mmCIF file of C-alpha atoms in Angstrom:
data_model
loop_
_atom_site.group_PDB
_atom_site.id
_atom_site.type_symbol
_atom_site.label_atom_id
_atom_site.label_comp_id
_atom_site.label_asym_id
_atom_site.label_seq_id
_atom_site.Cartn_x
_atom_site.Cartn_y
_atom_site.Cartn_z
ATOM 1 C CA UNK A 230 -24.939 -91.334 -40.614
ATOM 2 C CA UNK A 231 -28.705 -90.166 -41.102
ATOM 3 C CA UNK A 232 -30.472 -92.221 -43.519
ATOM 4 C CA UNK A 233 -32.644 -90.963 -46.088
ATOM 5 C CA UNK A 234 -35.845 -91.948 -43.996
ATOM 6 C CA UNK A 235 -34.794 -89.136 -40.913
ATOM 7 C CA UNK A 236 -33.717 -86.719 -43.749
ATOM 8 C CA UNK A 237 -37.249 -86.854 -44.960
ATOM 9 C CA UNK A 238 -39.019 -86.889 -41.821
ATOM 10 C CA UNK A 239 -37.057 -83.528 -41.046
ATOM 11 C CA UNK A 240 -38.113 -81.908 -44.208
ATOM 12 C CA UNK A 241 -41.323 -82.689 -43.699
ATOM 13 C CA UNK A 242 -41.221 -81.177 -40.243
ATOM 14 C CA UNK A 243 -39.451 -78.107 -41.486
ATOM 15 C CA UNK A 244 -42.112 -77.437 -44.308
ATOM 16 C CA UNK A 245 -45.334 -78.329 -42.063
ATOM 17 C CA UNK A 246 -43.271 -75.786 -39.957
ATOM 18 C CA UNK A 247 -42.748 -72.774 -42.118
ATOM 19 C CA UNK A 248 -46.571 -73.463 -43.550
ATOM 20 C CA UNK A 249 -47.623 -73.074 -40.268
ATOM 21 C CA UNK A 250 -46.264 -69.654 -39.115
ATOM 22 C CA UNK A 251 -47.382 -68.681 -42.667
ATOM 23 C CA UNK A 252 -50.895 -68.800 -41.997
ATOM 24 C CA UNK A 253 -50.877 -67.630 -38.518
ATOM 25 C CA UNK A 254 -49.331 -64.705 -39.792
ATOM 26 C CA UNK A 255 -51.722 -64.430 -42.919
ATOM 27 C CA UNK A 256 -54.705 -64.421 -39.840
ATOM 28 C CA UNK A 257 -53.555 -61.920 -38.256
ATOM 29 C CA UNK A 258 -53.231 -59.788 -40.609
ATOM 30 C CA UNK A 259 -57.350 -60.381 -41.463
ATOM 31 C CA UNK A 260 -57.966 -60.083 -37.817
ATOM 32 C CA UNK A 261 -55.631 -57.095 -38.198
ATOM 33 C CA UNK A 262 -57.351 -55.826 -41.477
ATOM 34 C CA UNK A 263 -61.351 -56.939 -39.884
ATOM 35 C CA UNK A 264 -60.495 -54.748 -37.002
ATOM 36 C CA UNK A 265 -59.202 -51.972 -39.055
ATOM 37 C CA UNK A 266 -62.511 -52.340 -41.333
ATOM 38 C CA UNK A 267 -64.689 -52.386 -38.068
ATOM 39 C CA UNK A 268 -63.286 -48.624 -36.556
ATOM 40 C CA UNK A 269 -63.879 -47.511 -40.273
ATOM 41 C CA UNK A 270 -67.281 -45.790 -41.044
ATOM 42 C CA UNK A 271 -69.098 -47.454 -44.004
ATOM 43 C CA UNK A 272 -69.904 -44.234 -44.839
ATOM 44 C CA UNK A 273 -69.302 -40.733 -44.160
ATOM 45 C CA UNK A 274 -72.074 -38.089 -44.799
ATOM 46 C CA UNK A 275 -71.622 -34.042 -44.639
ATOM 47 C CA UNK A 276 -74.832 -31.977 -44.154
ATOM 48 C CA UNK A 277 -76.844 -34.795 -43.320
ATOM 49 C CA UNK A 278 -80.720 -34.422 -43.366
ATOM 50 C CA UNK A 279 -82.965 -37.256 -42.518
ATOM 51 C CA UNK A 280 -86.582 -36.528 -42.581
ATOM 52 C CA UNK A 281 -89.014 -39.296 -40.619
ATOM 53 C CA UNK A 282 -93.101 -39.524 -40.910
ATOM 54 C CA UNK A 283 -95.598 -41.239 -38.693
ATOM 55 C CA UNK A 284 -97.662 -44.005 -40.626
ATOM 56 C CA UNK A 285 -100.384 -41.661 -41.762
ATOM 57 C CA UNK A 286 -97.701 -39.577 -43.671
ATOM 58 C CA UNK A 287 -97.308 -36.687 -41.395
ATOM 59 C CA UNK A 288 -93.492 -34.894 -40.844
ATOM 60 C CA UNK A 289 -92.656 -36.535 -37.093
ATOM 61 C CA UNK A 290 -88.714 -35.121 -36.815
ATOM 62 C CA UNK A 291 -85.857 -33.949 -39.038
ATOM 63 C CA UNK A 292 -82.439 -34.833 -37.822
ATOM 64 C CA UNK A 293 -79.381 -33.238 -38.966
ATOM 65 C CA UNK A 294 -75.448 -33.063 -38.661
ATOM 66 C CA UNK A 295 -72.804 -31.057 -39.854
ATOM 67 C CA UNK A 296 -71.024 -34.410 -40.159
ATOM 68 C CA UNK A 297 -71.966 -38.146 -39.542
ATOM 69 C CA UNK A 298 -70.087 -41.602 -39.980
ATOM 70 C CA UNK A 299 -72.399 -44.529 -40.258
ATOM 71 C CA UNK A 300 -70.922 -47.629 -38.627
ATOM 72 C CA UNK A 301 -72.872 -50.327 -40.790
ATOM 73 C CA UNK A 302 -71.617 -53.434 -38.315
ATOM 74 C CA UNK A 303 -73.811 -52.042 -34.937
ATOM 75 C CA UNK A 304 -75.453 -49.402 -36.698
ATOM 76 C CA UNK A 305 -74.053 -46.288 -34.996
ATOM 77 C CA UNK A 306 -74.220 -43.041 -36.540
ATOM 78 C CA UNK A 307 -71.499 -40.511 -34.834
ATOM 79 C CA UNK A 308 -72.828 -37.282 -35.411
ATOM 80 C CA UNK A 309 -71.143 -33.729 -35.418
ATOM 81 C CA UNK A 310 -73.350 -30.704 -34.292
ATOM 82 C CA UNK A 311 -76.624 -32.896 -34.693
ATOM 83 C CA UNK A 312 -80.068 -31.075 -34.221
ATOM 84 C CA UNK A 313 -83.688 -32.964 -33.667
ATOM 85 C CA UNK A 314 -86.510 -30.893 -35.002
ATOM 86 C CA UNK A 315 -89.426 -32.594 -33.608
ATOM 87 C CA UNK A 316 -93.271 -31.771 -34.989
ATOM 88 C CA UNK A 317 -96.731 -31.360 -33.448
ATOM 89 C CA UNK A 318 -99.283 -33.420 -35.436
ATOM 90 C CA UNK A 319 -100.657 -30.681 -36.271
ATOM 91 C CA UNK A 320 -97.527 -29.499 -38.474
ATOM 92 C CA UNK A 321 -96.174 -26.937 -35.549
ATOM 93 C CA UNK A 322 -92.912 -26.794 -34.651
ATOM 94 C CA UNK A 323 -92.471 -28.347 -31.138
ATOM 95 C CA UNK A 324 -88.955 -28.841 -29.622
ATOM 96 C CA UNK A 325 -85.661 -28.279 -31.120
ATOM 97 C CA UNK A 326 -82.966 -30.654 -28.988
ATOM 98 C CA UNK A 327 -78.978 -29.834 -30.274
ATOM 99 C CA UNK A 328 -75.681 -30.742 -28.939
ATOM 100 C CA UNK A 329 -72.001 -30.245 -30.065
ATOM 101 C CA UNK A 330 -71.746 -34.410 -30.665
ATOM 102 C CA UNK A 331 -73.971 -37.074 -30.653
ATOM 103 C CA UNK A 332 -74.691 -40.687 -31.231
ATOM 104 C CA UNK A 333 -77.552 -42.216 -33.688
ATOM 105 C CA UNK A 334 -78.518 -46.041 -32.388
ATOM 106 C CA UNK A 335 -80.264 -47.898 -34.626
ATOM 107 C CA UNK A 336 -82.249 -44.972 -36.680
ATOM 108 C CA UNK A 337 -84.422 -44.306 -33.258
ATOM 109 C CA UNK A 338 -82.013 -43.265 -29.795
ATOM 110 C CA UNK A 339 -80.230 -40.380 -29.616
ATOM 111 C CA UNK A 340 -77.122 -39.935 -27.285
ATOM 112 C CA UNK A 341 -75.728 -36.468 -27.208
ATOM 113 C CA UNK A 342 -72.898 -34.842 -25.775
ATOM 114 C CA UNK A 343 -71.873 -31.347 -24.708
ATOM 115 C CA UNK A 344 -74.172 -28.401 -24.628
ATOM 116 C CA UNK A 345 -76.699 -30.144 -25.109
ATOM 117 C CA UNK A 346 -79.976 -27.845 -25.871
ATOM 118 C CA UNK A 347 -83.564 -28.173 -25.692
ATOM 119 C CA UNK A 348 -85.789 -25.157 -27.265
ATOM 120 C CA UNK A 349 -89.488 -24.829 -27.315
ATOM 121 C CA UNK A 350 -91.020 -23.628 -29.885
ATOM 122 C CA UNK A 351 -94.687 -24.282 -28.416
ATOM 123 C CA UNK A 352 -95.754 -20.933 -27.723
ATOM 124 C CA UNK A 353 -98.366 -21.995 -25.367
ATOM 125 C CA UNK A 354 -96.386 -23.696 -23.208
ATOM 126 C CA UNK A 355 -94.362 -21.833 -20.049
ATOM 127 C CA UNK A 356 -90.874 -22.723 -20.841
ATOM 128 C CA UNK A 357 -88.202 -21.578 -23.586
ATOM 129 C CA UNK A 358 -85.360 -24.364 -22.944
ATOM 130 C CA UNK A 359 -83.676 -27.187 -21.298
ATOM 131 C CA UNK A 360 -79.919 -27.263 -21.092
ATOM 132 C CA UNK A 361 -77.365 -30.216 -19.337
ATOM 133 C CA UNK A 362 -74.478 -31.627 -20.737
ATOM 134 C CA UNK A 363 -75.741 -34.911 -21.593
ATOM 135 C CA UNK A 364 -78.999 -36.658 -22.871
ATOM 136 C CA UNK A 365 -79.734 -39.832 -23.802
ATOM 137 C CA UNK A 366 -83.429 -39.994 -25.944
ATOM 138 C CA UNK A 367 -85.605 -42.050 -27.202
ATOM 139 C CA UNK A 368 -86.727 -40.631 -30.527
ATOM 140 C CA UNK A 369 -90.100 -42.622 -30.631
ATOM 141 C CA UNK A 370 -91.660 -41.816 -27.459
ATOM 142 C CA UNK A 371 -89.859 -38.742 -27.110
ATOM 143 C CA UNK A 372 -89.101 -39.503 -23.854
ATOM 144 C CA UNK A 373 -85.575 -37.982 -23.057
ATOM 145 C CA UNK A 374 -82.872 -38.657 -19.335
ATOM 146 C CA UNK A 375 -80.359 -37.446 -17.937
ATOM 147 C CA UNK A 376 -78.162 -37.677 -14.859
ATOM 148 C CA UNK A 377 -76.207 -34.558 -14.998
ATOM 149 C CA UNK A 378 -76.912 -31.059 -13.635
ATOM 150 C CA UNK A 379 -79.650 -29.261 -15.796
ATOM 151 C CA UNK A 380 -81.074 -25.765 -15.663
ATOM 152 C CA UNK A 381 -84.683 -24.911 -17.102
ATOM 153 C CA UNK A 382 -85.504 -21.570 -18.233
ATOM 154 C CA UNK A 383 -88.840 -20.016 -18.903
ATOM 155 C CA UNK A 384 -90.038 -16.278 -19.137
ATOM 156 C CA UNK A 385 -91.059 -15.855 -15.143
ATOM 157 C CA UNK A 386 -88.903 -18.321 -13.854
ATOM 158 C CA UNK A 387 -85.202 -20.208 -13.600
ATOM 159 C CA UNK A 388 -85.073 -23.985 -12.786
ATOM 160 C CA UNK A 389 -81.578 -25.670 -11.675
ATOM 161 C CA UNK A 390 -81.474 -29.895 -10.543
ATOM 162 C CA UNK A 391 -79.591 -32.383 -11.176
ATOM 163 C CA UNK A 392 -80.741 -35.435 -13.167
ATOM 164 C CA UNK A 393 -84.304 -35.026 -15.573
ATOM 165 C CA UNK A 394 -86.691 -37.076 -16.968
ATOM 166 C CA UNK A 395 -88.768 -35.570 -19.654
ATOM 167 C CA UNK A 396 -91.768 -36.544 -22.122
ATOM 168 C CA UNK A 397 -91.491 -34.237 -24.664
ATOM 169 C CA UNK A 398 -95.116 -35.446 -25.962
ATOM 170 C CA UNK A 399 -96.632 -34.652 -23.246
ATOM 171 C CA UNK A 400 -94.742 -31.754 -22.017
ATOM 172 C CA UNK A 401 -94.252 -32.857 -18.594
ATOM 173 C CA UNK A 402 -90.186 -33.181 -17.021
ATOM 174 C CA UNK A 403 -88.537 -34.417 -13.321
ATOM 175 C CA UNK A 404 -85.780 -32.948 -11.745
ATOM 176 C CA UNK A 405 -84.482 -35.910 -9.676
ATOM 177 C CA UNK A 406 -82.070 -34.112 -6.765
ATOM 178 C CA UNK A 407 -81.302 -30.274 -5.449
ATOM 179 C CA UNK A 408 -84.056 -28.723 -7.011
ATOM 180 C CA UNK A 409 -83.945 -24.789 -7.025
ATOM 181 C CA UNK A 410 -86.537 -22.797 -8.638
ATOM 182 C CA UNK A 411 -86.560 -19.264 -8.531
ATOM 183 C CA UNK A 412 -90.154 -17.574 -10.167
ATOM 184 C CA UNK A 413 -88.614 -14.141 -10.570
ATOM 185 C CA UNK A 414 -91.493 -11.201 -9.782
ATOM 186 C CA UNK A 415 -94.241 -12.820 -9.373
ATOM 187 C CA UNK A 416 -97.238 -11.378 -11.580
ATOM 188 C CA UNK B 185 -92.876 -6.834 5.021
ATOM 189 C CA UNK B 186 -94.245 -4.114 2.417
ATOM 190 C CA UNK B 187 -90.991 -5.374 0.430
ATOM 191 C CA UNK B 188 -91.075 -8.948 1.009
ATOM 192 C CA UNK B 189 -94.020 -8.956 -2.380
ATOM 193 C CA UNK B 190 -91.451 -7.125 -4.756
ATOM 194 C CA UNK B 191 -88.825 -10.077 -4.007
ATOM 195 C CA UNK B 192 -88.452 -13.143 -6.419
ATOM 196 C CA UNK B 193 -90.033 -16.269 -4.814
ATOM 197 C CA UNK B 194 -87.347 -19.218 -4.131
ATOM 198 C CA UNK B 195 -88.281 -23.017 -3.842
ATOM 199 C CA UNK B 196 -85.832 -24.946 -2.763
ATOM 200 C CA UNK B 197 -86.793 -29.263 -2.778
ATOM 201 C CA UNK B 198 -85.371 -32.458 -3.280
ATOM 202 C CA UNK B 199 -87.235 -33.329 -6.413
ATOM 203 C CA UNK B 200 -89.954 -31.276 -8.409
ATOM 204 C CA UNK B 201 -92.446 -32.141 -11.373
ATOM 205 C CA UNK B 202 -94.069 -29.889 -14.361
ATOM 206 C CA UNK B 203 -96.861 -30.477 -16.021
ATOM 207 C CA UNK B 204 -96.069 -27.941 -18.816
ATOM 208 C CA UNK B 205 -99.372 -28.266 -20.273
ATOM 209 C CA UNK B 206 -101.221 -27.825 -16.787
ATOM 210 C CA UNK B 207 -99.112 -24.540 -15.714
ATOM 211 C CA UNK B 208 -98.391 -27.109 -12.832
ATOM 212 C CA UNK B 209 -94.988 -27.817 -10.758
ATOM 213 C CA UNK B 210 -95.451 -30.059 -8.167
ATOM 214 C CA UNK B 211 -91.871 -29.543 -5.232
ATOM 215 C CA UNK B 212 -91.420 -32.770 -3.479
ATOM 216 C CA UNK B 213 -89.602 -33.868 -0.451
ATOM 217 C CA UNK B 214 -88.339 -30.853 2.476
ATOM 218 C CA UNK B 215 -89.821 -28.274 0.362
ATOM 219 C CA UNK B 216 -89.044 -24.312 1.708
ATOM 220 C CA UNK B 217 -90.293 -21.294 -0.035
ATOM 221 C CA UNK B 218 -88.638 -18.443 0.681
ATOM 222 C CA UNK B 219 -89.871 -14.781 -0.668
ATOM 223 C CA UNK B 220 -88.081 -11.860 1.203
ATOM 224 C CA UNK B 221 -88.991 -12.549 4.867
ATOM 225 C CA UNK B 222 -91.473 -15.377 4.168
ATOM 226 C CA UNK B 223 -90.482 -18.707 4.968
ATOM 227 C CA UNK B 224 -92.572 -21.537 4.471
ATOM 228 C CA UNK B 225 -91.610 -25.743 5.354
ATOM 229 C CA UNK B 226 -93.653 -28.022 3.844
ATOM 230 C CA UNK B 227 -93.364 -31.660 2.299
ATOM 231 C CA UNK B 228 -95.194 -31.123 -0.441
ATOM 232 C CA UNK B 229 -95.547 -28.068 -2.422
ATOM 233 C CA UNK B 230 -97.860 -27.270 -5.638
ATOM 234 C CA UNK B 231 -97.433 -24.104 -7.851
ATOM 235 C CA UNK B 232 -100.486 -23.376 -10.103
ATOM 236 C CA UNK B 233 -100.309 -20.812 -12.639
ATOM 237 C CA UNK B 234 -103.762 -19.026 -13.706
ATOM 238 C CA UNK B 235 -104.229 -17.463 -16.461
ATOM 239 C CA UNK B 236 -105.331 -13.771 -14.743
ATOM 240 C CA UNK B 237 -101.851 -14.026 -12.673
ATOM 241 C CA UNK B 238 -103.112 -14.935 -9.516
ATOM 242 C CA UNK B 239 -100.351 -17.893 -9.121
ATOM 243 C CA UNK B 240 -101.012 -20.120 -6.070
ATOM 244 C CA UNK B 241 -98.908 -21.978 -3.865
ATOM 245 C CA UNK B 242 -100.522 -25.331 -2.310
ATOM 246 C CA UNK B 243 -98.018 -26.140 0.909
ATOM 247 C CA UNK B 244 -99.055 -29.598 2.677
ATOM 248 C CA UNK B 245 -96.887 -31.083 5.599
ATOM 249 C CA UNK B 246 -97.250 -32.164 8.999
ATOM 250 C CA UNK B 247 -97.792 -29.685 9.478
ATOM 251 C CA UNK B 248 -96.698 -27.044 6.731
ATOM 252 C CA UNK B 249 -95.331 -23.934 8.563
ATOM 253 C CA UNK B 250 -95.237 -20.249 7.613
ATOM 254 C CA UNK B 251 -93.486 -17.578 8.786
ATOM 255 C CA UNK B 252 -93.026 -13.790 8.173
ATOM 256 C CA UNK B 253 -91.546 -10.315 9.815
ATOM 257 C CA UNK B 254 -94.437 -7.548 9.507
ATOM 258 C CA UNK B 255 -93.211 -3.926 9.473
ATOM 259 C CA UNK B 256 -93.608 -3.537 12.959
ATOM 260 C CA UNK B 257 -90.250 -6.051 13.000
ATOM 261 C CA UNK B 258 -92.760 -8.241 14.626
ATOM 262 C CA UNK B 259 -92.763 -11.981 13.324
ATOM 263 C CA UNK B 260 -96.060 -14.035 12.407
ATOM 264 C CA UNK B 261 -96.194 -17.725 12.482
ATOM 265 C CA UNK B 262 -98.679 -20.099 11.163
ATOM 266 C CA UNK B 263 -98.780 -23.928 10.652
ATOM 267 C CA UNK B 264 -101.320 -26.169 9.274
ATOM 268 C CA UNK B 265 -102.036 -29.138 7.245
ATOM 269 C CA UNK B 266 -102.679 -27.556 4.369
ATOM 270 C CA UNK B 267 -101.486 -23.627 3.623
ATOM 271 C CA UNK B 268 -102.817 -21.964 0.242
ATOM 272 C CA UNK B 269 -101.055 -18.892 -0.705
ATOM 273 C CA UNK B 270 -102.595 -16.689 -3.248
ATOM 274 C CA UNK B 271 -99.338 -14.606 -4.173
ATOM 275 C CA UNK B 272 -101.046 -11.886 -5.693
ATOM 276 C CA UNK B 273 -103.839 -11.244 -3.167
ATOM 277 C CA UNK B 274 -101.626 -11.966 -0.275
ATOM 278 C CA UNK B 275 -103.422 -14.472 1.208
ATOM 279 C CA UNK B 276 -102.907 -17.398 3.033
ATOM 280 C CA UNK B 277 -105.494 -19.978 3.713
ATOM 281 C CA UNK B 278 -104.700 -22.439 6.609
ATOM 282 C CA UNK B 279 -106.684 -25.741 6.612
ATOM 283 C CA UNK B 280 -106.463 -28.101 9.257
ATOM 284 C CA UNK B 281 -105.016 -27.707 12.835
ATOM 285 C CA UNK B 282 -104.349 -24.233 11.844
ATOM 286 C CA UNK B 283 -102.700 -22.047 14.358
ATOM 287 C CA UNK B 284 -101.788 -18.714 13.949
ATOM 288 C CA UNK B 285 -99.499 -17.123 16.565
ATOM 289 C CA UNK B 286 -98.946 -13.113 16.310
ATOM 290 C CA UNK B 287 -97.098 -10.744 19.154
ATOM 291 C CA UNK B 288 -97.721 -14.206 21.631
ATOM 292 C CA UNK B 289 -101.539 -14.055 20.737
ATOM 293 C CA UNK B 290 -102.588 -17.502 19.075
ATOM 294 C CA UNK B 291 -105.273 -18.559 17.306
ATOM 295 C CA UNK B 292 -106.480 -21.745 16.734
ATOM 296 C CA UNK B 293 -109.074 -23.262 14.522
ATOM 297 C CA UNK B 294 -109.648 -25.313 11.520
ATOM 298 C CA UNK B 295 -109.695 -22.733 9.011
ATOM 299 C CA UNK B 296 -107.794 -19.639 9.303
ATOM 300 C CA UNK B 297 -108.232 -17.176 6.591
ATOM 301 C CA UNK B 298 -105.386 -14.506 6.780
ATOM 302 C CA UNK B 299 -104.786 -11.240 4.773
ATOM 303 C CA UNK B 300 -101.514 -10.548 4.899
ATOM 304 C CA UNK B 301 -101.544 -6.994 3.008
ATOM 305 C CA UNK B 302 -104.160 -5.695 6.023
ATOM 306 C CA UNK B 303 -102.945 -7.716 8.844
ATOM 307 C CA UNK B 304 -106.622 -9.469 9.284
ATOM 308 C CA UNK B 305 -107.450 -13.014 10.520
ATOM 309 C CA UNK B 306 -110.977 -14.943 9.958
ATOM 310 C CA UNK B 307 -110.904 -17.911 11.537
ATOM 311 C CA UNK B 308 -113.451 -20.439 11.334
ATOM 312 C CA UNK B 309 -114.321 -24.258 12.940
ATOM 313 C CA UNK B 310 -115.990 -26.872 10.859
ATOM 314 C CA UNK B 311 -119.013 -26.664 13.487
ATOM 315 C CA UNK B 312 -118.466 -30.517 14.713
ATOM 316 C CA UNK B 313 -117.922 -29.731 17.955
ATOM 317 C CA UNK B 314 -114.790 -27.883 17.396
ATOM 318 C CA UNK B 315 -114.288 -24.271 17.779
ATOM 319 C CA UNK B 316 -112.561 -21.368 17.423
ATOM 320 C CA UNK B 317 -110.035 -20.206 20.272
ATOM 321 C CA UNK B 318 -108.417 -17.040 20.760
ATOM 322 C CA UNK B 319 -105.719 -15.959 23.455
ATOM 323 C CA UNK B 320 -105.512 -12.415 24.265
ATOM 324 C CA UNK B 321 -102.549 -11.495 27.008
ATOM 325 C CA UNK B 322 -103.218 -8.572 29.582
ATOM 326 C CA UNK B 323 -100.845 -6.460 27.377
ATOM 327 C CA UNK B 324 -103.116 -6.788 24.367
ATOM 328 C CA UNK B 325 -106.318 -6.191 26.761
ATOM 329 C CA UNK B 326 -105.070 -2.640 28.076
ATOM 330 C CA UNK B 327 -104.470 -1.622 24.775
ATOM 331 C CA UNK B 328 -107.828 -2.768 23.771
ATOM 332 C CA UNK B 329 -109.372 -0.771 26.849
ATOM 333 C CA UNK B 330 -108.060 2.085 26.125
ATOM 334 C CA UNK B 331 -108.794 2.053 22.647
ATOM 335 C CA UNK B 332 -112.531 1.899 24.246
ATOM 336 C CA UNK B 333 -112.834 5.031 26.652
ATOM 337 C CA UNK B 334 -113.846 7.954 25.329
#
C-alpha cells in the first residue's frame, strides 16, 4: 500500500518535472527567437547616401547603395551596388571605387565583392581604372588590398597581376605576383 | 629592326610599383622587356614618363642584358650594370662593365653610348686606368681596306 508520504513525494517529483521541461523549452525558444533577431537587420535602407567630412568641414567621401541592411549587434552594413566617391581637399573629384555587393564595418572598412571598380577621375594622373573581383579598404587612409587577379588600365598602357596594394592618397599601387604590362605605342 | 619601334613594349616581372603622381613604375624581380626583336633581362627595371614623350627605361642587373636583330638579320648584344633606354631617341646607354658584341666584334668599356636608329657606338672609360677595347676580326679588316683604296 503507498502511504500518503510516497504519494506526495511523487507529485512533487512529477511537478518539479513538468516545470522543468517547461522552461527549457521556454529558453529555447529565446535562444531560438535571439538568434532569429541577430540574422535580422535593425534596419533596412533603399537609396542610401551617407556623406562624411574631415574635421575642418570639408566633403571627404559619399557612399551609396541601391540597398543596405544595418546589422546594429556588430555593426555591419550589407550593401547592394555600393559606390565610394572619394574627394581631393581641394573639392575635386578623385576616385570612384564600385562593386555589385559589399560590406560596411564599423562606418570606416569597406569589403566589396564582384566587379569591383576603381575610376579616376584625377585628370592629371596616368591611369583611368582598377578592376579585380575583390577589395577590402580602409576608408580612412584610403589604403585599399587585394589578393585576386587585377588589371590596370590607363590611356598608353594595360597592367595585369595578381594581388594589389594601393594608397589612393597618394596615388601610388603594388602588383604583388605575374606582373604584365604592356605600354601600347610608345610616344 | 626598322619595325621593332612601331611594336607595343611588353614588361613582364614578378612584382611592379607606380608612383602615379611621379609618372614612375618601378618592375621588380626577373624583369624582361620585350619590344619586337628587343629583349632585355634585368632585375630591376624603372619606367619614367616625361612630359615631351621621351619615356625611359632604367634596366639594372648583374648584369642587365640587351639584345636585338638589325635589318641585316644580324643580332646585337649588350650587357651592363646599368642600361638606359631612351625609347624615343633609340638609345641605349650602357654603364658599367659594358660590352657590346656586334657581327663577333666586341667592345668593351665603361660607358657605351649606342644609337640604335644609325647603328653607331661611342664608347668611353672613366680615365682611371681603364680603357676602351675594341676587337676587329680579319673579316671586318678586309672590308675596312678596301673601303680605303682608291
Amino acid at each position: 500500500m503507498i502511504n500518503r508520504q510516497t504519494l506526495l513525494i511523487l507529485l512533487l517529483f512529477l511537478v518539479s518535472l513538468l516545470a522543468w521541461q517547461w522552461s527549457s523549452q521556454h529558453d529555447n525558444q529565446n535562444t531560438l527567437l535571439q538568434k532569429k533577431d541577430l540574422s535580422l537587420p535593425s534596419f533596412t535602407a533603399s537609396k542610401l547616401h551617407n556623406q562624411r567630412y574631415s574635421a575642418d568641414g570639408k566633403l571627404t567621401d559619399i557612399f551609396t547603395a541601391d540597398q543596405a541592411l544595418y546589422y546594429q549587434h556588430n555593426k555591419v552594413t550589407d550593401a547592394v551596388h555600393p559606390v565610394l566617391q572619394t574627394f581631393e581637399p581641394n573639392g575635386q573629384k578623385a576616385w570612384n571605387v564600385s562593386a555589385n555587393s559589399g560590406q560596411m564595418i564599423s562606418n570606416d572598412r569597406l569589403i566589396l565583392r564582384d566587379s569591383v571598380l576603381i575610376k579616376n577621375h584625377n585628370p592629371a594622373l596616368n591611369i583611368d581604372r582598377m578592376q579585380t573581383s575583390y577589395l577590402e579598404m580602409d576608408m580612412n587612409s584610403r589604403q585599399i588590398s587585394s589578393d585576386k587577379p587585377v588589371t590596370i588600365d590607363s590611356p598608353d598602357y594595360h597592367v595585369q597581376g595578381v594581388g594589389l596594394h594601393a594608397d589612393l592618397n597618394t596615388k601610388r599601387y603594388q602588383i604583388l605576383d605575374k606582373g604584365h604590362a604592356t605600354y601600347f605605342k610608345p610616344r | 629592326k626598322q619595325s621593332d619601334y612601331q611594336q607595343p613594349v611588353v614588361v613582364d616581372s614578378v612584382s611592379q610599383e607606380a608612383e602615379l603622381n611621379e609618372n614612375k613604375v618601378t618592375f621588380l624581380q626577373d624583369v624582361t622587356i620585350t619590344q619586337g626583336s628587343i629583349i632585355i633581362h634585368a632585375d630591376k627595371v624603372v619606367v619614367l614618363r616625361h612630359e615631351k614623350g621621351n619615356d625611359e627605361m632604367i634596366a639594372t642587373g648583374r648584369p642587365a642584358t640587351f639584345f636585338q636583330i638589325l635589318d641585316n638579320g644580324k643580332p646585337v648584344n649588350a650587357s651592363a650594370s646599368e642600361l638606359r633606354y631612351q625609347l624615343k631617341d633609340r638609345l641605349v646607354t650602357l654603364t658599367g662593365k659594358a660590352e657590346l658584341k656586334q657581327d663577333d666584334n666586341q667592345v668593351n668599356g665603361d660607358v657605351i653610348r649606342y644609337d640604335i636608329q644609325k647603328q653607331q657606338m661611342i664608347a668611353q672609360s672613366s680615365g682611371k686606368g681603364s680603357r676602351v677595347k675594341t676587337i676587329f676580326l680579319p673579316q671586318e679588316i678586309e672590308e675596312f681596306n678596301k673601303a680605303g683604296k682608291p
